[in-house]
PDB file of C-alpha atoms in Angstrom:
ATOM      1  CA  MET B  61      21.462  -4.632  19.714  1.00 68.00           C
ATOM      2  CA  ALA B  62      17.985  -5.290  21.113  1.00 83.00           C
ATOM      3  CA  GLN B  63      15.572  -6.858  18.656  1.00 94.00           C
ATOM      4  CA  SER B  64      12.769  -4.676  17.411  1.00 98.00           C
ATOM      5  CA  ARG B  65       9.337  -4.854  18.974  1.00 98.00           C
ATOM      6  CA  VAL B  66       6.870  -5.996  16.330  1.00 98.00           C
ATOM      7  CA  LEU B  67       3.167  -5.253  15.945  1.00 98.00           C
ATOM      8  CA  VAL B  68       1.330  -7.620  13.596  1.00 98.00           C
ATOM      9  CA  VAL B  69      -1.921  -6.319  12.129  1.00 97.00           C
ATOM     10  CA  GLY B  70      -4.095  -9.102  10.726  1.00 95.00           C
ATOM     11  CA  GLY B  71      -2.347 -11.616  12.958  1.00 96.00           C
ATOM     12  CA  THR B  72      -5.171 -14.162  12.933  1.00 94.00           C
ATOM     13  CA  GLY B  73      -5.264 -14.404   9.136  1.00 94.00           C
ATOM     14  CA  TYR B  74      -3.832 -17.017   6.795  1.00 95.00           C
ATOM     15  CA  LEU B  75      -0.384 -15.413   6.557  1.00 97.00           C
ATOM     16  CA  GLY B  76      -0.616 -13.199   9.636  1.00 97.00           C
ATOM     17  CA  ARG B  77      -0.700 -16.099  12.081  1.00 98.00           C
ATOM     18  CA  ARG B  78       2.494 -17.426  10.529  1.00 98.00           C
ATOM     19  CA  ILE B  79       4.171 -14.028  10.837  1.00 98.00           C
ATOM     20  CA  VAL B  80       3.243 -13.894  14.529  1.00 98.00           C
ATOM     21  CA  LYS B  81       4.763 -17.329  15.130  1.00 98.00           C
ATOM     22  CA  ALA B  82       7.919 -16.476  13.178  1.00 98.00           C
ATOM     23  CA  SER B  83       8.339 -13.223  15.086  1.00 98.00           C
ATOM     24  CA  ILE B  84       8.061 -15.017  18.428  1.00 98.00           C
ATOM     25  CA  ALA B  85      10.404 -17.790  17.277  1.00 98.00           C
ATOM     26  CA  GLU B  86      13.022 -15.226  16.194  1.00 98.00           C
ATOM     27  CA  GLY B  87      12.932 -13.664  19.646  1.00 97.00           C
ATOM     28  CA  HIS B  88      11.144 -10.401  18.887  1.00 98.00           C
ATOM     29  CA  PRO B  89       8.835  -8.904  21.482  1.00 98.00           C
ATOM     30  CA  THR B  90       5.642  -9.517  19.542  1.00 98.00           C
ATOM     31  CA  PHE B  91       2.358  -7.621  19.779  1.00 98.00           C
ATOM     32  CA  VAL B  92      -0.833  -8.707  18.028  1.00 98.00           C
ATOM     33  CA  LEU B  93      -3.553  -6.177  17.257  1.00 97.00           C
ATOM     34  CA  HIS B  94      -7.070  -7.448  17.851  1.00 94.00           C
ATOM     35  CA  ARG B  95     -10.421  -5.784  17.432  1.00 87.00           C
ATOM     36  CA  PRO B  96     -12.562  -5.213  20.529  1.00 82.00           C
ATOM     37  CA  GLU B  97     -15.610  -6.201  18.456  1.00 74.00           C
ATOM     38  CA  ILE B  98     -14.327  -9.742  17.870  1.00 72.00           C
ATOM     39  CA  GLY B  99     -17.687 -10.964  19.183  1.00 66.00           C
ATOM     40  CA  THR B 100     -18.229 -14.727  19.295  1.00 74.00           C
ATOM     41  CA  ASP B 101     -15.571 -15.757  16.792  1.00 82.00           C
ATOM     42  CA  ILE B 102     -14.295 -18.519  19.036  1.00 89.00           C
ATOM     43  CA  GLU B 103     -11.585 -19.735  16.637  1.00 91.00           C
ATOM     44  CA  LYS B 104      -9.970 -16.277  16.514  1.00 90.00           C
ATOM     45  CA  VAL B 105     -10.207 -15.912  20.268  1.00 91.00           C
ATOM     46  CA  GLN B 106      -8.540 -19.269  20.827  1.00 94.00           C
ATOM     47  CA  LEU B 107      -5.823 -18.416  18.291  1.00 95.00           C
ATOM     48  CA  LEU B 108      -5.149 -15.121  20.059  1.00 95.00           C
ATOM     49  CA  LEU B 109      -4.931 -16.910  23.392  1.00 95.00           C
ATOM     50  CA  SER B 110      -2.464 -19.391  21.902  1.00 97.00           C
ATOM     51  CA  PHE B 111      -0.296 -16.453  20.797  1.00 97.00           C
ATOM     52  CA  LYS B 112      -0.462 -15.100  24.335  1.00 97.00           C
ATOM     53  CA  GLU B 113       0.640 -18.468  25.735  1.00 97.00           C
ATOM     54  CA  GLN B 114       3.634 -18.367  23.380  1.00 97.00           C
ATOM     55  CA  GLY B 115       4.661 -14.969  24.725  1.00 97.00           C
ATOM     56  CA  ALA B 116       2.888 -12.482  22.463  1.00 98.00           C
ATOM     57  CA  ARG B 117       1.129  -9.444  23.901  1.00 98.00           C
ATOM     58  CA  LEU B 118      -2.413  -8.796  22.738  1.00 97.00           C
ATOM     59  CA  VAL B 119      -3.183  -5.145  21.988  1.00 97.00           C
ATOM     60  CA  GLU B 120      -6.693  -3.850  21.430  1.00 94.00           C
ATOM     61  CA  GLY B 121      -7.177  -1.611  18.429  1.00 95.00           C
ATOM     62  CA  SER B 122      -9.460  -1.018  15.476  1.00 93.00           C
ATOM     63  CA  PHE B 123      -9.318   0.619  12.050  1.00 93.00           C
ATOM     64  CA  GLY B 124     -12.421   2.493  13.132  1.00 93.00           C
ATOM     65  CA  ASN B 125     -10.663   4.021  16.134  1.00 95.00           C
ATOM     66  CA  HIS B 126      -7.672   6.143  15.125  1.00 97.00           C
ATOM     67  CA  ARG B 127      -6.532   6.787  18.694  1.00 97.00           C
ATOM     68  CA  SER B 128      -6.436   3.067  19.495  1.00 97.00           C
ATOM     69  CA  LEU B 129      -4.149   2.486  16.499  1.00 98.00           C
ATOM     70  CA  VAL B 130      -1.793   5.297  17.477  1.00 98.00           C
ATOM     71  CA  ASP B 131      -1.612   4.016  21.052  1.00 98.00           C
ATOM     72  CA  ALA B 132      -0.834   0.480  19.851  1.00 98.00           C
ATOM     73  CA  ILE B 133       1.804   1.670  17.386  1.00 98.00           C
ATOM     74  CA  ARG B 134       3.637   3.727  20.010  1.00 98.00           C
ATOM     75  CA  GLN B 135       4.402   0.520  21.902  1.00 98.00           C
ATOM     76  CA  VAL B 136       6.519  -0.977  19.099  1.00 98.00           C
ATOM     77  CA  ASP B 137       9.280  -0.312  16.575  1.00 98.00           C
ATOM     78  CA  VAL B 138       8.006  -2.209  13.529  1.00 98.00           C
ATOM     79  CA  VAL B 139       4.515  -2.666  12.086  1.00 98.00           C
ATOM     80  CA  ILE B 140       3.734  -5.591   9.780  1.00 98.00           C
ATOM     81  CA  CYS B 141       0.324  -5.620   8.146  1.00 98.00           C
ATOM     82  CA  ALA B 142      -1.053  -8.902   6.820  1.00 96.00           C
ATOM     83  CA  ILE B 143      -4.685  -8.035   6.173  1.00 94.00           C
ATOM     84  CA  SER B 144      -6.191  -9.812   3.207  1.00 82.00           C
ATOM     85  CA  GLY B 145      -5.665  -8.665  -0.337  1.00 71.00           C
ATOM     86  CA  VAL B 146      -7.173 -11.810  -1.859  1.00 65.00           C
ATOM     87  CA  HIS B 147     -10.659 -11.319  -3.254  1.00 54.00           C
ATOM     88  CA  ILE B 148     -11.799 -14.882  -2.556  1.00 54.00           C
ATOM     89  CA  ARG B 149     -11.304 -14.052   1.130  1.00 56.00           C
ATOM     90  CA  SER B 150     -11.729 -10.290   1.570  1.00 61.00           C
ATOM     91  CA  HIS B 151      -9.976  -7.433  -0.173  1.00 73.00           C
ATOM     92  CA  GLN B 152      -9.037  -4.815   2.402  1.00 87.00           C
ATOM     93  CA  ILE B 153      -5.831  -3.295   1.056  1.00 94.00           C
ATOM     94  CA  LEU B 154      -6.979   0.337   1.177  1.00 95.00           C
ATOM     95  CA  LEU B 155      -7.805   0.022   4.888  1.00 95.00           C
ATOM     96  CA  GLN B 156      -4.067   0.400   5.333  1.00 97.00           C
ATOM     97  CA  LEU B 157      -4.365   4.108   4.539  1.00 98.00           C
ATOM     98  CA  VAL B 158      -5.844   4.474   8.031  1.00 97.00           C
ATOM     99  CA  LEU B 159      -2.827   2.602   9.403  1.00 97.00           C
ATOM    100  CA  VAL B 160      -0.456   4.882   7.488  1.00 98.00           C
ATOM    101  CA  ASP B 161      -2.097   7.930   9.065  1.00 98.00           C
ATOM    102  CA  ALA B 162      -1.712   6.396  12.528  1.00 98.00           C
ATOM    103  CA  ILE B 163       1.951   5.506  11.926  1.00 98.00           C
ATOM    104  CA  LYS B 164       2.610   9.036  10.714  1.00 98.00           C
ATOM    105  CA  GLU B 165       1.047  10.536  13.843  1.00 98.00           C
ATOM    106  CA  ALA B 166       2.796   8.093  16.189  1.00 98.00           C
ATOM    107  CA  GLY B 167       6.137   9.130  14.712  1.00 97.00           C
ATOM    108  CA  ASN B 168       8.194   6.309  16.212  1.00 98.00           C
ATOM    109  CA  ILE B 169       8.115   3.497  13.653  1.00 98.00           C
ATOM    110  CA  LYS B 170      11.474   2.332  12.294  1.00 98.00           C
ATOM    111  CA  ARG B 171       9.936   0.104   9.623  1.00 98.00           C
ATOM    112  CA  PHE B 172       6.516  -0.584   8.105  1.00 98.00           C
ATOM    113  CA  LEU B 173       5.825  -3.689   6.034  1.00 98.00           C
ATOM    114  CA  PRO B 174       2.428  -3.271   4.346  1.00 98.00           C
ATOM    115  CA  SER B 175       0.315  -6.144   3.113  1.00 97.00           C
ATOM    116  CA  GLU B 176       1.973  -7.100  -0.174  1.00 96.00           C
ATOM    117  CA  PHE B 177       3.413 -10.664  -0.220  1.00 96.00           C
ATOM    118  CA  GLY B 178       2.550 -11.465  -3.840  1.00 95.00           C
ATOM    119  CA  THR B 179       3.437 -10.089  -7.270  1.00 96.00           C
ATOM    120  CA  ASP B 180       5.348  -6.795  -7.194  1.00 97.00           C
ATOM    121  CA  PRO B 181       2.571  -4.267  -7.995  1.00 97.00           C
ATOM    122  CA  ALA B 182       5.094  -1.776  -9.370  1.00 97.00           C
ATOM    123  CA  ARG B 183       5.625  -4.155 -12.297  1.00 97.00           C
ATOM    124  CA  MET B 184       1.920  -4.718 -13.009  1.00 97.00           C
ATOM    125  CA  GLY B 185       0.801  -1.434 -14.531  1.00 95.00           C
ATOM    126  CA  HIS B 186      -0.299  -3.389 -17.611  1.00 95.00           C
ATOM    127  CA  ALA B 187      -2.437  -5.907 -15.688  1.00 95.00           C
ATOM    128  CA  LEU B 188      -5.870  -6.932 -16.912  1.00 94.00           C
ATOM    129  CA  ALA B 189      -9.005  -5.479 -15.360  1.00 90.00           C
ATOM    130  CA  PRO B 190     -10.585  -6.211 -12.982  1.00 89.00           C
ATOM    131  CA  GLY B 191      -7.632  -8.125 -11.489  1.00 89.00           C
ATOM    132  CA  ARG B 192      -5.446  -5.046 -11.671  1.00 93.00           C
ATOM    133  CA  VAL B 193      -7.372  -3.530  -8.728  1.00 92.00           C
ATOM    134  CA  THR B 194      -5.159  -5.532  -6.375  1.00 93.00           C
ATOM    135  CA  PHE B 195      -2.000  -3.978  -7.791  1.00 95.00           C
ATOM    136  CA  ASP B 196      -3.516  -0.504  -8.143  1.00 96.00           C
ATOM    137  CA  ASP B 197      -4.633  -0.479  -4.506  1.00 95.00           C
ATOM    138  CA  LYS B 198      -1.218  -1.617  -3.302  1.00 97.00           C
ATOM    139  CA  MET B 199       0.401   1.197  -5.271  1.00 98.00           C
ATOM    140  CA  VAL B 200      -1.963   3.699  -3.624  1.00 98.00           C
ATOM    141  CA  VAL B 201      -0.776   2.443  -0.233  1.00 98.00           C
ATOM    142  CA  ARG B 202       2.887   2.598  -1.312  1.00 98.00           C
ATOM    143  CA  LYS B 203       2.422   6.189  -2.449  1.00 98.00           C
ATOM    144  CA  ALA B 204       0.928   7.145   0.912  1.00 98.00           C
ATOM    145  CA  ILE B 205       3.777   5.446   2.808  1.00 98.00           C
ATOM    146  CA  GLU B 206       6.460   7.172   0.787  1.00 98.00           C
ATOM    147  CA  GLU B 207       4.783  10.591   0.866  1.00 98.00           C
ATOM    148  CA  ALA B 208       4.619  10.281   4.674  1.00 98.00           C
ATOM    149  CA  ASN B 209       8.366   9.422   4.752  1.00 98.00           C
ATOM    150  CA  ILE B 210       7.679   6.207   6.647  1.00 98.00           C
ATOM    151  CA  PRO B 211      10.613   3.729   6.454  1.00 98.00           C
ATOM    152  CA  PHE B 212       9.417   0.606   4.655  1.00 98.00           C
ATOM    153  CA  THR B 213      10.178  -2.814   3.246  1.00 98.00           C
ATOM    154  CA  TYR B 214       7.949  -4.342   0.562  1.00 98.00           C
ATOM    155  CA  ILE B 215       7.904  -8.146   0.387  1.00 98.00           C
ATOM    156  CA  SER B 216       7.222  -9.772  -2.995  1.00 98.00           C
ATOM    157  CA  ALA B 217       6.647 -13.426  -2.122  1.00 98.00           C
ATOM    158  CA  ASN B 218       5.311 -14.611  -5.494  1.00 97.00           C
ATOM    159  CA  CYS B 219       3.047 -17.724  -5.363  1.00 97.00           C
ATOM    160  CA  PHE B 220       1.882 -19.208  -2.060  1.00 97.00           C
ATOM    161  CA  MET B 221       2.503 -22.943  -2.256  1.00 97.00           C
ATOM    162  CA  GLY B 222      -0.819 -23.738  -0.603  1.00 96.00           C
ATOM    163  CA  TYR B 223      -2.776 -22.072  -3.389  1.00 94.00           C
ATOM    164  CA  PHE B 224      -0.591 -22.963  -6.364  1.00 97.00           C
ATOM    165  CA  VAL B 225       1.474 -26.092  -5.716  1.00 98.00           C
ATOM    166  CA  GLY B 226      -1.274 -27.943  -3.835  1.00 95.00           C
ATOM    167  CA  GLY B 227      -3.516 -27.797  -6.898  1.00 97.00           C
ATOM    168  CA  LEU B 228      -0.729 -28.281  -9.475  1.00 98.00           C
ATOM    169  CA  CYS B 229      -1.160 -24.626 -10.526  1.00 98.00           C
ATOM    170  CA  GLN B 230      -4.815 -25.035 -11.508  1.00 97.00           C
ATOM    171  CA  PRO B 231      -7.299 -22.322 -10.465  1.00 95.00           C
ATOM    172  CA  GLY B 232      -9.831 -23.473  -7.903  1.00 92.00           C
ATOM    173  CA  LYS B 233      -7.876 -26.567  -6.889  1.00 96.00           C
ATOM    174  CA  ILE B 234      -5.767 -26.938  -3.743  1.00 95.00           C
ATOM    175  CA  ILE B 235      -5.300 -30.730  -3.580  1.00 97.00           C
ATOM    176  CA  PRO B 236      -3.306 -32.485  -6.332  1.00 98.00           C
ATOM    177  CA  SER B 237      -5.152 -34.997  -8.478  1.00 97.00           C
ATOM    178  CA  THR B 238      -3.757 -38.495  -8.960  1.00 97.00           C
ATOM    179  CA  GLU B 239      -5.555 -38.797 -12.297  1.00 98.00           C
ATOM    180  CA  SER B 240      -5.328 -35.700 -14.481  1.00 98.00           C
ATOM    181  CA  VAL B 241      -4.122 -32.118 -14.840  1.00 98.00           C
ATOM    182  CA  CYS B 242      -4.863 -29.207 -17.149  1.00 98.00           C
ATOM    183  CA  LEU B 243      -1.777 -27.329 -18.326  1.00 98.00           C
ATOM    184  CA  HIS B 244      -1.685 -23.617 -19.076  1.00 98.00           C
ATOM    185  CA  GLY B 245      -0.580 -23.586 -22.704  1.00 98.00           C
ATOM    186  CA  ASP B 246       2.434 -25.877 -22.974  1.00 98.00           C
ATOM    187  CA  GLY B 247       2.981 -25.652 -19.208  1.00 98.00           C
ATOM    188  CA  ASN B 248       6.534 -24.391 -19.614  1.00 98.00           C
ATOM    189  CA  VAL B 249       6.221 -20.823 -18.279  1.00 98.00           C
ATOM    190  CA  LYS B 250       8.288 -20.420 -15.110  1.00 98.00           C
ATOM    191  CA  ALA B 251       6.822 -19.169 -11.832  1.00 98.00           C
ATOM    192  CA  ILE B 252       8.086 -18.998  -8.244  1.00 98.00           C
ATOM    193  CA  TYR B 253       6.561 -20.924  -5.361  1.00 98.00           C
ATOM    194  CA  VAL B 254       7.165 -20.215  -1.669  1.00 98.00           C
ATOM    195  CA  ASP B 255       5.913 -22.034   1.401  1.00 98.00           C
ATOM    196  CA  GLU B 256       3.802 -19.737   3.558  1.00 98.00           C
ATOM    197  CA  ASP B 257       5.867 -20.456   6.694  1.00 98.00           C
ATOM    198  CA  ASP B 258       9.000 -19.501   4.767  1.00 98.00           C
ATOM    199  CA  ILE B 259       7.376 -16.259   3.629  1.00 98.00           C
ATOM    200  CA  ALA B 260       6.732 -15.402   7.271  1.00 98.00           C
ATOM    201  CA  LEU B 261      10.286 -16.225   8.331  1.00 98.00           C
ATOM    202  CA  TYR B 262      11.930 -14.270   5.515  1.00 98.00           C
ATOM    203  CA  THR B 263       9.632 -11.343   6.331  1.00 98.00           C
ATOM    204  CA  ILE B 264      10.778 -11.283   9.958  1.00 98.00           C
ATOM    205  CA  LYS B 265      14.427 -11.592   8.881  1.00 98.00           C
ATOM    206  CA  THR B 266      14.185  -8.288   6.988  1.00 98.00           C
ATOM    207  CA  ILE B 267      12.914  -6.029   9.742  1.00 98.00           C
ATOM    208  CA  ASP B 268      16.226  -5.283  11.499  1.00 98.00           C
ATOM    209  CA  ASP B 269      18.360  -5.559   8.363  1.00 98.00           C
ATOM    210  CA  ARG B 270      19.710  -2.254   6.995  1.00 97.00           C
ATOM    211  CA  ARG B 271      20.145  -3.881   3.579  1.00 98.00           C
ATOM    212  CA  THR B 272      16.367  -4.123   3.164  1.00 98.00           C
ATOM    213  CA  LEU B 273      15.424  -0.612   4.275  1.00 98.00           C
ATOM    214  CA  ASN B 274      13.233   1.264   1.770  1.00 98.00           C
ATOM    215  CA  LYS B 275      13.485  -1.561  -0.748  1.00 98.00           C
ATOM    216  CA  THR B 276      11.397  -4.264  -2.355  1.00 98.00           C
ATOM    217  CA  ILE B 277      12.674  -7.691  -1.355  1.00 98.00           C
ATOM    218  CA  TYR B 278      11.825 -10.618  -3.608  1.00 98.00           C
ATOM    219  CA  ILE B 279      11.566 -14.177  -2.293  1.00 98.00           C
ATOM    220  CA  ARG B 280      12.945 -16.277  -5.135  1.00 98.00           C
ATOM    221  CA  PRO B 281      14.258 -19.600  -3.753  1.00 98.00           C
ATOM    222  CA  PRO B 282      16.269 -20.887  -6.739  1.00 98.00           C
ATOM    223  CA  GLN B 283      15.059 -24.490  -6.519  1.00 98.00           C
ATOM    224  CA  ASN B 284      11.446 -23.315  -6.513  1.00 98.00           C
ATOM    225  CA  ILE B 285      11.588 -21.451  -9.821  1.00 98.00           C
ATOM    226  CA  LEU B 286       9.681 -24.006 -11.855  1.00 98.00           C
ATOM    227  CA  SER B 287       7.184 -24.345 -14.664  1.00 98.00           C
ATOM    228  CA  GLN B 288       3.771 -25.890 -14.138  1.00 98.00           C
ATOM    229  CA  ARG B 289       4.988 -28.918 -16.089  1.00 98.00           C
ATOM    230  CA  GLU B 290       7.925 -29.297 -13.679  1.00 98.00           C
ATOM    231  CA  VAL B 291       5.592 -29.102 -10.683  1.00 98.00           C
ATOM    232  CA  VAL B 292       3.449 -31.837 -12.247  1.00 98.00           C
ATOM    233  CA  MET B 293       6.530 -33.969 -12.929  1.00 98.00           C
ATOM    234  CA  ALA B 294       7.564 -33.683  -9.274  1.00 98.00           C
ATOM    235  CA  TRP B 295       4.120 -34.929  -8.251  1.00 98.00           C
ATOM    236  CA  GLU B 296       4.208 -37.774 -10.780  1.00 98.00           C
ATOM    237  CA  GLU B 297       7.558 -38.912  -9.405  1.00 98.00           C
ATOM    238  CA  LEU B 298       6.115 -38.964  -5.890  1.00 98.00           C
ATOM    239  CA  ILE B 299       3.038 -41.010  -6.789  1.00 98.00           C
ATOM    240  CA  GLY B 300       4.802 -43.195  -9.363  1.00 98.00           C
ATOM    241  CA  LYS B 301       2.208 -42.453 -12.007  1.00 97.00           C
ATOM    242  CA  GLU B 302       1.860 -40.216 -15.062  1.00 98.00           C
ATOM    243  CA  LEU B 303      -1.179 -37.959 -15.074  1.00 98.00           C
ATOM    244  CA  GLU B 304      -3.491 -37.562 -18.049  1.00 98.00           C
ATOM    245  CA  LYS B 305      -2.796 -34.105 -19.453  1.00 98.00           C
ATOM    246  CA  THR B 306      -4.981 -31.634 -21.281  1.00 98.00           C
ATOM    247  CA  SER B 307      -4.226 -28.000 -21.963  1.00 98.00           C
ATOM    248  CA  ILE B 308      -5.954 -24.677 -22.318  1.00 98.00           C
ATOM    249  CA  SER B 309      -4.575 -22.073 -24.695  1.00 98.00           C
ATOM    250  CA  GLU B 310      -3.969 -18.448 -23.789  1.00 97.00           C
ATOM    251  CA  GLU B 311      -6.866 -17.376 -26.021  1.00 97.00           C
ATOM    252  CA  GLU B 312      -9.235 -19.887 -24.420  1.00 96.00           C
ATOM    253  CA  PHE B 313      -8.209 -18.804 -20.931  1.00 96.00           C
ATOM    254  CA  LEU B 314      -8.803 -15.133 -21.740  1.00 94.00           C
ATOM    255  CA  SER B 315     -12.209 -15.949 -23.197  1.00 93.00           C
ATOM    256  CA  ILE B 316     -13.156 -17.711 -19.950  1.00 92.00           C
ATOM    257  CA  ILE B 317     -12.253 -14.597 -17.960  1.00 90.00           C
ATOM    258  CA  LYS B 318     -14.307 -12.396 -20.281  1.00 88.00           C
ATOM    259  CA  GLY B 319     -17.242 -14.799 -20.115  1.00 87.00           C
ATOM    260  CA  ILE B 320     -17.536 -14.779 -16.333  1.00 83.00           C
ATOM    261  CA  ALA B 321     -20.556 -12.846 -15.107  1.00 70.00           C
ATOM    262  CA  GLU B 322     -19.851  -9.459 -13.565  1.00 66.00           C
ATOM    263  CA  GLN B 323     -21.239 -10.598 -10.223  1.00 58.00           C
ATOM    264  CA  GLU B 324     -18.410 -13.165 -10.024  1.00 85.00           C
ATOM    265  CA  PHE B 325     -15.903 -10.372  -9.449  1.00 84.00           C
ATOM    266  CA  ALA B 326     -13.601 -12.353  -7.154  1.00 84.00           C
ATOM    267  CA  GLN B 327     -13.314 -15.144  -9.723  1.00 88.00           C
ATOM    268  CA  GLN B 328     -12.461 -12.678 -12.496  1.00 89.00           C
ATOM    269  CA  VAL B 329      -9.740 -11.133 -10.334  1.00 90.00           C
ATOM    270  CA  GLY B 330      -8.226 -14.494  -9.423  1.00 91.00           C
ATOM    271  CA  LEU B 331      -8.161 -15.799 -12.985  1.00 94.00           C
ATOM    272  CA  GLY B 332      -6.590 -12.552 -14.155  1.00 94.00           C
ATOM    273  CA  HIS B 333      -3.735 -13.106 -11.727  1.00 95.00           C
ATOM    274  CA  TYR B 334      -3.335 -16.703 -12.930  1.00 96.00           C
ATOM    275  CA  TYR B 335      -3.136 -15.418 -16.487  1.00 97.00           C
ATOM    276  CA  HIS B 336      -0.234 -13.092 -15.725  1.00 97.00           C
ATOM    277  CA  VAL B 337       1.636 -15.749 -13.731  1.00 98.00           C
ATOM    278  CA  CYS B 338       1.024 -18.814 -15.895  1.00 98.00           C
ATOM    279  CA  TYR B 339       0.918 -17.385 -19.440  1.00 98.00           C
ATOM    280  CA  GLU B 340       2.815 -14.125 -19.280  1.00 97.00           C
ATOM    281  CA  GLY B 341       5.448 -15.249 -16.778  1.00 98.00           C
ATOM    282  CA  CYS B 342       5.203 -11.989 -14.831  1.00 98.00           C
ATOM    283  CA  LEU B 343       7.160 -13.349 -11.856  1.00 98.00           C
ATOM    284  CA  THR B 344      10.245 -14.361 -13.803  1.00 97.00           C
ATOM    285  CA  ASN B 345      10.428 -12.090 -16.844  1.00 97.00           C
ATOM    286  CA  PHE B 346      12.741  -9.578 -15.157  1.00 97.00           C
ATOM    287  CA  GLU B 347      16.084  -9.656 -13.413  1.00 97.00           C
ATOM    288  CA  ILE B 348      16.838  -8.538  -9.865  1.00 97.00           C
ATOM    289  CA  ASP B 349      20.048  -7.874  -7.957  1.00 96.00           C
ATOM    290  CA  GLU B 350      21.266 -10.532  -5.497  1.00 95.00           C
ATOM    291  CA  GLU B 351      20.888  -8.054  -2.640  1.00 96.00           C
ATOM    292  CA  GLU B 352      17.156  -7.838  -3.388  1.00 98.00           C
ATOM    293  CA  GLU B 353      16.584 -11.601  -3.044  1.00 98.00           C
ATOM    294  CA  ALA B 354      15.686 -13.123   0.321  1.00 98.00           C
ATOM    295  CA  SER B 355      17.230 -16.589  -0.006  1.00 98.00           C
ATOM    296  CA  HIS B 356      20.543 -14.938  -0.925  1.00 98.00           C
ATOM    297  CA  LEU B 357      20.339 -12.482   1.977  1.00 98.00           C
ATOM    298  CA  TYR B 358      19.411 -15.218   4.469  1.00 98.00           C
ATOM    299  CA  PRO B 359      21.102 -18.454   3.359  1.00 98.00           C
ATOM    300  CA  GLU B 360      20.592 -19.906   6.852  1.00 98.00           C
ATOM    301  CA  VAL B 361      16.888 -20.414   6.083  1.00 98.00           C
ATOM    302  CA  ALA B 362      16.342 -23.998   4.924  1.00 98.00           C
ATOM    303  CA  TYR B 363      13.420 -23.233   2.641  1.00 98.00           C
ATOM    304  CA  THR B 364      10.831 -25.818   1.633  1.00 98.00           C
ATOM    305  CA  ARG B 365      11.265 -27.269  -1.859  1.00 98.00           C
ATOM    306  CA  VAL B 366       8.252 -27.841  -4.096  1.00 98.00           C
ATOM    307  CA  LYS B 367       8.692 -31.612  -4.104  1.00 98.00           C
ATOM    308  CA  ASP B 368       8.956 -31.706  -0.323  1.00 98.00           C
ATOM    309  CA  TYR B 369       5.779 -29.641  -0.055  1.00 98.00           C
ATOM    310  CA  LEU B 370       3.954 -32.050  -2.372  1.00 98.00           C
ATOM    311  CA  ARG B 371       5.170 -35.032  -0.364  1.00 98.00           C
ATOM    312  CA  ARG B 372       2.625 -34.247   2.370  1.00 96.00           C
ATOM    313  CA  TYR B 373      -0.211 -35.128  -0.049  1.00 97.00           C
ATOM    314  CA  VAL B 374       1.107 -38.610  -0.846  1.00 95.00           C
TER     315      VAL B 374
END
């Protein structure tokens, strides 16, 4: 069976560029949507040209031009959207409603993977404001997809290692300290950490797999289900030194969120997500079936372990 042709939307972004590379590496005819108004963003242009050199086809299209989206979509079988849903970058989740309309009109798409790649929004109806906007917006997009009868796969990738493991699970830090760490409570709440390149590869693995059609697939590599304290211990073993530890209680953390000025919206959103992951344990407080878990479905993927990821900082 011929491999599906893949269109990546948001292909120059943090995760999108990895999805493009994984798609090419897995042998899929790969198309990358780019905006005609890219202007003088030389880094994006050079990245796009590097994709072209690797065999990708660049397709012009814009969210502001419905016809251009339809024309691009009709060239492929699968659409993967990786536009940003992270407020510290840019939150563009609802732009996907335009993409849904274009997919519906095109009428040829076998699978759509919207920009999810984090916590399963269907399980976050209780989330704190304003952070809940991320989950609410993703549910709006899901509703539109399902009402349009578009075949889908939702990817719940949990915590990106670059954002969480690199900073020992501390908000605002992406490089591990060799001196100290602040634990969330006792630091024993479990979370799930996945290397961004692995997220991209697992995502591509799902697109021609009947087992993942119209389902949410969770990436839960068993050796990466760890508490913050266990992540810190892995780092201490690598550097041969015990860090000085302090802690912040749940009540203190919540008071910090409430005390942030309204104009610091992105910071409020981010800390709200940290609260649910690091205090509530929202990534691990429910069970899933084996057939919903990516590392079980694709055991051939040699996923990156947390300790191996941390090794690069030594």
